[in-house]
CSV table of C-alpha atoms and ligand atoms in Angstrom, one decimal:
chain,number,residue,atom,x,y,z
A,1,MET,CA,160.8,67.5,37.8
A,2,PHE,CA,158.5,68.7,35.1
A,3,ARG,CA,155.7,70.9,36.4
A,4,ARG,CA,152.7,72.1,34.4
A,5,PRO,CA,152.4,75.9,34.4
A,6,SER,CA,149.7,76.9,36.9
A,7,LEU,CA,148.4,80.2,38.3
A,8,PRO,CA,146.6,80.8,41.6
A,9,THR,CA,142.8,80.1,41.5
A,10,HIS,CA,142.2,83.7,42.5
A,11,PHE,CA,143.8,84.9,39.3
A,12,PRO,CA,140.5,86.5,38.0
A,13,GLU,CA,140.3,88.6,41.2
A,14,LEU,CA,143.9,89.6,40.9
A,15,LEU,CA,143.3,90.6,37.3
A,16,THR,CA,140.3,92.8,38.2
A,17,LYS,CA,141.9,94.3,41.3
A,18,THR,CA,145.1,95.2,39.5
A,19,PHE,CA,143.2,96.6,36.5
A,20,GLU,CA,141.0,98.8,38.7
A,21,ALA,CA,143.9,100.1,40.7
A,22,ALA,CA,146.0,100.9,37.6
A,23,VAL,CA,143.0,102.8,36.0
A,24,LYS,CA,142.5,104.7,39.3
A,25,SER,CA,146.1,105.7,39.6
A,26,GLY,CA,146.3,106.7,35.9
A,27,ASP,CA,148.9,104.1,35.1
A,28,LEU,CA,146.5,102.4,32.7
A,29,ILE,CA,144.5,104.3,30.1
A,30,TYR,CA,141.1,102.8,29.8
A,31,THR,CA,139.1,104.0,26.8
A,32,GLU,CA,135.3,103.9,27.0
A,33,SER,CA,133.6,102.6,23.8
A,34,THR,CA,130.2,101.8,22.5
A,35,GLN,CA,129.4,98.4,21.2
A,36,GLU,CA,127.1,97.3,18.3
A,37,SER,CA,126.2,93.8,17.3
A,38,ALA,CA,125.7,92.8,13.6
A,39,THR,CA,126.1,89.8,11.4
A,40,ASP,CA,127.7,89.4,8.0
A,41,ASN,CA,126.7,86.4,5.9
A,42,GLY,CA,125.7,84.7,9.1
A,43,VAL,CA,129.0,85.5,10.9
A,44,ASP,CA,128.8,87.3,14.2
A,45,VAL,CA,130.3,90.8,14.2
A,46,ARG,CA,130.8,93.2,17.1
A,47,TYR,CA,131.7,96.8,16.3
A,48,THR,CA,133.6,98.7,19.0
A,49,PHE,CA,133.5,102.4,18.5
A,50,ALA,CA,136.2,104.2,20.3
A,51,PRO,CA,137.0,107.7,18.8
A,52,ALA,CA,139.3,108.6,21.7
A,53,LEU,CA,141.7,105.8,20.7
A,54,ALA,CA,143.4,107.9,18.0
A,55,LYS,CA,145.9,109.0,20.7
A,56,LYS,CA,147.2,105.4,21.5
A,57,PRO,CA,150.8,104.9,20.4
A,58,THR,CA,151.1,103.1,17.0
A,59,LYS,CA,153.8,100.9,15.5
A,60,ASP,CA,155.4,104.1,14.0
A,61,ASP,CA,155.6,105.8,17.4
A,62,ASN,CA,157.5,102.8,18.7
A,63,ASN,CA,159.8,102.6,15.7
A,64,GLY,CA,162.3,105.2,16.9
A,65,ASP,CA,163.5,108.1,14.9
A,66,GLU,CA,166.1,107.5,12.2
A,67,LYS,CA,167.1,111.2,11.9
A,68,THR,CA,167.8,111.8,15.7
A,69,GLU,CA,168.9,108.1,16.1
A,70,LYS,CA,166.4,107.8,19.0
A,71,PRO,CA,166.3,104.1,19.8
A,72,LYS,CA,163.1,102.0,19.5
A,73,PHE,CA,161.2,102.1,22.7
A,74,ASN,CA,160.4,98.6,24.0
A,75,PRO,CA,157.8,98.9,26.7
A,76,PHE,CA,158.1,95.2,27.6
A,77,GLU,CA,161.8,95.2,28.4
A,78,LYS,CA,161.1,96.6,31.9
A,79,PRO,CA,157.3,96.4,32.3
A,80,ASP,CA,155.7,99.0,34.5
A,81,PRO,CA,155.3,97.5,38.1
A,82,LYS,CA,151.8,99.0,38.3
A,83,LEU,CA,150.7,96.9,35.4
A,84,MET,CA,152.4,93.7,36.6
A,85,LEU,CA,150.1,90.7,37.4
A,86,VAL,CA,152.6,87.8,37.7
A,87,PRO,CA,156.3,88.6,37.3
A,88,ASP,CA,157.5,85.0,37.3
A,89,PHE,CA,155.5,82.7,35.2
A,90,GLY,CA,158.2,80.4,33.8
A,91,ASP,CA,160.0,82.3,31.1
A,92,TYR,CA,157.2,84.9,31.0
A,93,SER,CA,155.5,87.7,32.9
A,94,LEU,CA,151.8,88.4,32.9
A,95,VAL,CA,151.2,92.2,32.5
A,96,LEU,CA,148.2,94.4,31.9
A,97,ASN,CA,147.9,96.2,28.6
A,98,LYS,CA,148.5,99.9,29.3
A,99,PHE,CA,145.9,101.0,26.7
A,100,ALA,CA,142.8,99.0,27.2
A,101,ILE,CA,139.4,99.2,25.5
A,102,VAL,CA,138.1,96.2,27.4
A,103,PRO,CA,138.6,95.7,31.1
A,104,ASN,CA,141.3,93.2,32.2
A,105,HIS,CA,143.1,93.1,28.8
A,106,PHE,CA,146.4,91.4,29.7
A,107,MET,CA,149.5,89.9,28.0
A,108,CYS,CA,152.0,87.1,28.4
A,109,ILE,CA,155.4,88.6,27.6
A,110,SER,CA,158.7,86.9,27.3
A,111,LYS,CA,161.2,87.8,30.0
A,112,LYS,CA,164.0,87.8,27.5
A,113,VAL,CA,163.8,90.2,24.5
A,114,ILE,CA,162.6,87.9,21.7
A,115,PRO,CA,161.3,89.4,18.5
A,116,GLN,CA,157.6,89.3,17.8
A,117,THR,CA,158.3,87.9,14.4
A,118,ALA,CA,159.5,84.6,16.0
A,119,PRO,CA,156.8,81.9,15.8
A,120,LEU,CA,155.0,80.6,18.9
A,121,THR,CA,156.9,77.8,20.5
A,122,PRO,CA,155.3,74.8,22.3
A,123,ASN,CA,156.4,76.5,25.6
A,124,ASP,CA,154.8,79.8,24.6
A,125,LEU,CA,151.6,77.9,23.8
A,126,GLU,CA,151.5,75.9,27.0
A,127,TYR,CA,152.0,79.0,29.2
A,128,SER,CA,149.5,81.0,27.2
A,129,TYR,CA,146.9,78.2,27.4
A,130,ALA,CA,147.4,78.1,31.1
A,131,ALA,CA,147.0,81.9,31.4
A,132,LEU,CA,143.8,81.8,29.3
A,133,GLN,CA,142.3,79.1,31.5
A,134,ALA,CA,143.3,80.8,34.7
A,135,ALA,CA,141.6,84.1,33.6
A,136,GLN,CA,138.3,82.3,32.7
A,137,SER,CA,135.4,81.8,35.0
A,138,ASP,CA,131.9,80.5,34.4
A,139,GLY,CA,130.6,83.8,33.1
A,140,ALA,CA,133.8,85.0,31.4
A,141,LYS,CA,135.3,83.2,28.3
A,142,TYR,CA,138.6,84.6,27.0
A,143,ILE,CA,140.4,84.5,23.6
A,144,GLY,CA,144.2,84.6,23.3
A,145,PHE,CA,145.8,86.3,20.3
A,146,PHE,CA,149.1,86.9,18.6
A,147,ASN,CA,149.9,89.4,15.9
A,148,CYS,CA,153.0,88.3,14.0
A,149,GLY,CA,154.9,90.3,11.3
A,150,PRO,CA,154.8,93.8,9.8
A,151,ASN,CA,151.3,93.4,8.3
A,152,SER,CA,149.6,91.8,11.3
A,153,GLY,CA,148.7,94.9,13.3
A,154,ALA,CA,151.5,94.4,15.9
A,155,SER,CA,153.0,97.5,17.4
A,156,VAL,CA,155.6,96.2,19.8
A,157,ASP,CA,158.5,94.0,18.6
A,158,HIS,CA,158.9,92.0,21.8
A,159,LYS,CA,157.2,88.6,22.0
A,160,HIS,CA,153.7,89.0,23.6
A,161,ILE,CA,150.5,87.0,23.5
A,162,GLN,CA,147.4,88.9,24.5
A,163,PHE,CA,144.1,88.0,26.2
A,164,ILE,CA,140.7,89.6,26.3
A,165,GLU,CA,137.3,88.5,27.5
A,166,LEU,CA,134.9,87.6,24.7
A,167,PRO,CA,131.9,89.8,24.7
A,168,LYS,CA,128.7,88.2,26.0
A,169,ASP,CA,126.3,86.9,23.4
A,170,PHE,CA,129.1,86.8,20.8
A,171,THR,CA,130.1,83.6,19.0
A,172,PRO,CA,133.4,83.8,17.1
A,173,PHE,CA,132.9,81.9,13.8
A,174,PRO,CA,135.6,79.2,14.5
A,175,GLU,CA,133.4,78.1,17.5
A,176,SER,CA,130.7,77.1,15.0
A,177,VAL,CA,133.2,75.3,12.8
A,178,ILE,CA,134.5,73.3,15.7
A,179,LYS,CA,131.0,72.4,16.9
A,180,ALA,CA,130.1,71.1,13.4
A,181,LYS,CA,133.3,69.5,12.3
A,182,GLY,CA,135.8,69.4,15.2
A,183,ARG,CA,134.9,66.0,16.5
A,184,ASP,CA,135.9,64.2,13.3
A,185,TYR,CA,139.2,66.1,13.0
A,186,LYS,CA,142.3,63.8,13.3
A,187,PRO,CA,145.6,65.3,14.3
A,188,GLY,CA,147.7,66.0,11.2
A,189,GLN,CA,144.7,66.4,8.9
A,190,GLN,CA,144.1,69.6,6.9
A,191,PRO,CA,142.9,72.4,9.0
A,192,LEU,CA,139.1,73.3,9.0
A,193,SER,CA,137.5,76.4,7.7
A,194,SER,CA,134.1,78.1,7.6
A,195,GLU,CA,132.0,78.1,4.3
A,196,LYS,CA,130.7,81.5,5.4
A,197,VAL,CA,134.1,83.2,5.4
A,198,PRO,CA,135.7,84.2,2.2
A,199,PHE,CA,139.3,85.0,3.5
A,200,ALA,CA,142.0,82.3,4.0
A,201,HIS,CA,141.8,81.0,7.6
A,202,PHE,CA,142.9,77.7,9.1
A,203,ILE,CA,141.3,76.2,12.2
A,204,VAL,CA,142.3,73.2,14.3
A,205,PRO,CA,140.7,71.9,17.5
A,206,TRP,CA,142.8,71.4,20.6
A,207,GLU,CA,140.5,68.5,21.3
A,208,ALA,CA,140.3,68.8,25.1
A,209,GLU,CA,136.5,69.0,24.8
A,210,TRP,CA,135.9,65.6,23.0
A,211,ALA,CA,138.5,63.9,25.2
A,212,GLU,CA,136.5,64.8,28.3
A,213,GLU,CA,133.2,63.8,26.7
A,214,ASP,CA,134.6,60.5,25.5
A,215,ALA,CA,136.1,59.7,28.9
A,216,LYS,CA,132.8,60.4,30.6
A,217,ALA,CA,131.0,58.2,28.1
A,218,ASP,CA,133.4,55.3,28.7
A,219,ASN,CA,133.0,55.0,32.4
A,220,ASP,CA,130.2,56.7,34.2
A,221,THR,CA,132.4,58.4,36.8
A,222,GLU,CA,133.8,62.0,36.6
A,223,VAL,CA,137.2,62.0,35.0
A,224,ALA,CA,139.6,64.9,35.1
A,225,ILE,CA,141.2,65.6,31.7
A,226,GLU,CA,144.6,67.3,31.8
A,227,ASP,CA,145.1,70.4,29.7
A,228,PRO,CA,146.9,69.6,26.4
A,229,VAL,CA,150.7,69.6,26.9
A,230,ALA,CA,153.3,71.7,25.1
A,231,GLU,CA,154.0,69.1,22.4
A,232,GLU,CA,150.3,68.7,21.5
A,233,LEU,CA,149.7,72.4,21.3
A,234,GLY,CA,152.9,72.9,19.3
A,235,PHE,CA,151.9,70.2,16.8
A,236,LYS,CA,148.5,71.7,16.3
A,237,PHE,CA,149.9,75.2,16.0
A,238,SER,CA,152.5,74.0,13.4
A,239,THR,CA,149.6,72.5,11.4
A,240,VAL,CA,147.9,75.9,11.0
A,241,LEU,CA,151.2,77.7,10.6
A,242,SER,CA,152.3,75.4,7.7
A,243,ARG,CA,149.1,76.4,5.8
A,244,VAL,CA,149.6,80.1,6.5
A,245,LEU,CA,153.2,79.9,5.2
A,246,THR,CA,152.0,78.1,2.1
A,247,GLU,CA,149.4,80.8,1.4
A,248,LEU,CA,151.9,83.5,1.9
A,249,ARG,CA,154.3,81.8,-0.5
A,250,VAL,CA,151.9,81.0,-3.3
A,251,ASN,CA,150.5,84.6,-3.1
A,252,ASP,CA,154.0,86.1,-3.2
A,253,ALA,CA,153.2,87.9,0.0
A,254,PRO,CA,155.4,90.9,0.8
A,255,SER,CA,156.2,89.6,4.3
A,256,ILE,CA,155.6,86.8,6.7
A,257,SER,CA,152.6,88.3,8.5
A,258,TYR,CA,149.7,86.5,10.2
A,259,ASN,CA,147.3,86.5,13.1
A,260,VAL,CA,146.6,83.7,15.6
A,261,VAL,CA,143.5,83.5,17.8
A,262,PHE,CA,142.8,80.7,20.2
A,263,THR,CA,140.4,79.7,22.9
A,264,ASP,CA,140.7,76.6,25.2
A,265,LYS,CA,139.0,74.6,22.4
A,266,TRP,CA,140.6,75.7,19.1
A,267,VAL,CA,143.3,77.7,17.4
A,268,MET,CA,143.0,79.7,14.1
A,269,ALA,CA,145.6,81.4,12.0
A,270,VAL,CA,145.0,84.0,9.3
A,271,PRO,CA,147.7,85.0,6.7
A,272,ARG,CA,147.8,88.8,6.1
A,273,SER,CA,148.6,90.7,3.0
A,274,LYS,CA,148.1,94.2,4.4
A,275,GLU,CA,148.2,95.9,7.8
A,276,SER,CA,145.4,98.3,7.0
A,277,TYR,CA,142.6,99.1,4.6
A,278,LYS,CA,141.6,102.7,4.0
A,279,ASP,CA,143.5,103.7,7.2
A,280,ILE,CA,141.7,101.0,9.3
A,281,SER,CA,144.3,98.9,11.0
A,282,VAL,CA,143.1,95.4,12.0
A,283,ASN,CA,144.8,92.9,14.2
A,284,ALA,CA,144.0,89.3,15.3
A,285,THR,CA,140.8,90.3,17.1
A,286,GLY,CA,139.3,91.6,13.9
A,287,THR,CA,139.7,88.2,12.2
A,288,VAL,CA,137.1,86.7,14.5
A,289,GLY,CA,134.7,89.7,13.9
A,290,LEU,CA,135.7,92.0,16.8
A,291,LEU,CA,136.1,95.1,14.8
A,292,LEU,CA,137.5,98.3,16.2
A,293,ALA,CA,136.6,101.7,14.6
A,294,LYS,CA,138.5,104.8,15.8
A,295,SER,CA,136.2,107.2,13.9
A,296,GLN,CA,132.7,107.4,12.4
A,297,GLU,CA,134.3,107.2,9.0
A,298,GLN,CA,136.0,103.9,9.8
A,299,LEU,CA,132.7,102.5,11.2
A,300,ASP,CA,130.9,103.6,8.0
A,301,ILE,CA,133.5,101.8,5.8
A,302,PHE,CA,133.1,98.6,7.7
A,303,LYS,CA,129.3,98.8,7.4
A,304,GLU,CA,129.2,99.9,3.8
A,305,GLU,CA,131.9,97.7,2.4
A,306,THR,CA,131.0,94.8,4.8
A,307,PRO,CA,133.4,93.3,7.4
A,308,LEU,CA,134.1,90.1,5.5
A,309,LYS,CA,135.1,92.0,2.4
A,310,VAL,CA,137.4,94.3,4.4
A,311,LEU,CA,139.0,91.3,6.1
A,312,THR,CA,139.5,89.6,2.7
A,313,GLU,CA,141.3,92.8,1.5
A,314,LEU,CA,143.6,92.5,4.5
A,315,GLY,CA,144.3,88.8,4.0
A,316,PHE,CA,143.9,86.5,1.0
A,317,VAL,CA,141.0,84.9,-0.8
A,318,LYS,CA,140.3,81.5,0.7
A,319,PRO,CA,141.9,78.8,-1.4
A,320,GLU,CA,139.7,76.0,-2.9
A,321,GLU,CA,139.9,72.9,-0.7
A,322,GLU,CA,142.3,71.0,-3.0
A,323,GLU,CA,144.2,74.1,-4.2
A,324,HIS,CA,147.3,74.2,-1.9
A,325,PRO,CA,147.0,71.0,0.2
A,326,GLU,CA,150.8,70.5,0.4
A,327,TYR,CA,152.6,71.2,3.7
A,328,ASP,CA,155.9,72.1,2.0
A,329,TYR,CA,155.9,75.8,2.6
B,1,LIG,P1,150.4,94.8,19.5
B,1,LIG,O1,150.0,96.2,19.1
B,1,LIG,O2,149.6,93.7,19.0
B,1,LIG,O3,151.9,94.6,19.2
B,1,LIG,O4,150.2,94.8,21.1
B,1,LIG,C1,151.0,95.5,21.9
B,1,LIG,C2,150.1,96.1,23.0
B,1,LIG,O5,150.9,96.7,24.0
B,1,LIG,C3,149.2,97.2,22.5
B,1,LIG,O6,147.9,96.8,22.5
B,1,LIG,C4,149.5,98.4,23.4
B,1,LIG,O7,148.3,98.9,23.9
B,1,LIG,C5,150.2,97.8,24.5
B,1,LIG,N1,151.2,98.7,25.1
B,1,LIG,C6,151.9,99.7,24.6
B,1,LIG,N2,152.8,100.2,25.5
B,1,LIG,C7,152.6,99.6,26.6
B,1,LIG,C8,153.2,99.6,27.9
B,1,LIG,N3,154.1,100.6,28.2
B,1,LIG,N4,152.8,98.8,28.9
B,1,LIG,C9,151.9,97.8,28.6
B,1,LIG,N5,151.3,97.7,27.4
B,1,LIG,C10,151.6,98.6,26.4
């Protein structure tokens, strides 16, 4: 019998307890940082300044050594038991990120070794959606993210979707797009975008929110709306992925690289042209304005050159609405 993925209701407590124990035992390296809020063209930005992070392993550290034939290290093949949250979650395990800048940063990793370059499947999305929902509580909203391809900011080539709590008083720009235009979106339609954002990005609502509102409006009683199922999530994801692939193709991109960010309300995908700009490496979190600076110099570059300009350098200029509407990547 088909069973929807579910996690215990005490998952947020399990997350916090395991995180705190792993920090205490030294199995998890938690880097303190300072935060600074800003806006760029009306888009919320949050700088995280963490100079100690320069020590964290990078993609190149995990890439092995061709001269000594040292094999690539895959930290997710046998995850550290001290970082384990849920070993058996369908085809996945839920594991804490060993190098955290925000508390409770966790990941959904495939049990089998699957390359990170493989696109998200309906099953990946359904389990990730369930993990995101389980981590959330009234005061804590989470984003899920997926870095895919050599220019996406990914460092481990084993399929993993990550989750962090959104900072308080921070609204990722897709949230405003969904508030303004999400209700009129029909499945299969062109993805939505923000007029304030100059880089190519494609947003689609998952729609759970309107379904709930509509059901309540239809009959006065409380109605429980089920989370979207794998097929729905997969269809929405394929809508944004198609546009990403088209952008990569028309721009002769050097590789298939993109970032995906999602909440329980929407999914956004951003095609990537470069992994870093002036030595600043950016992953999916950066595409919603959560910018990480590992030195004062990096922080100054973001501020002087402006976040949206840096992000446009790392991606592509947003196409005009009718420019590449075809889905034939
Ligand atoms: P990405 O860089 O997007 O591919 O994400 C991989 C994440 O895995 C990084 O944020 C690392 O901090 C994290 N990581 C690296 N090694 C380990 C490990 N041994 N256990 C858990 N997480 C790790």
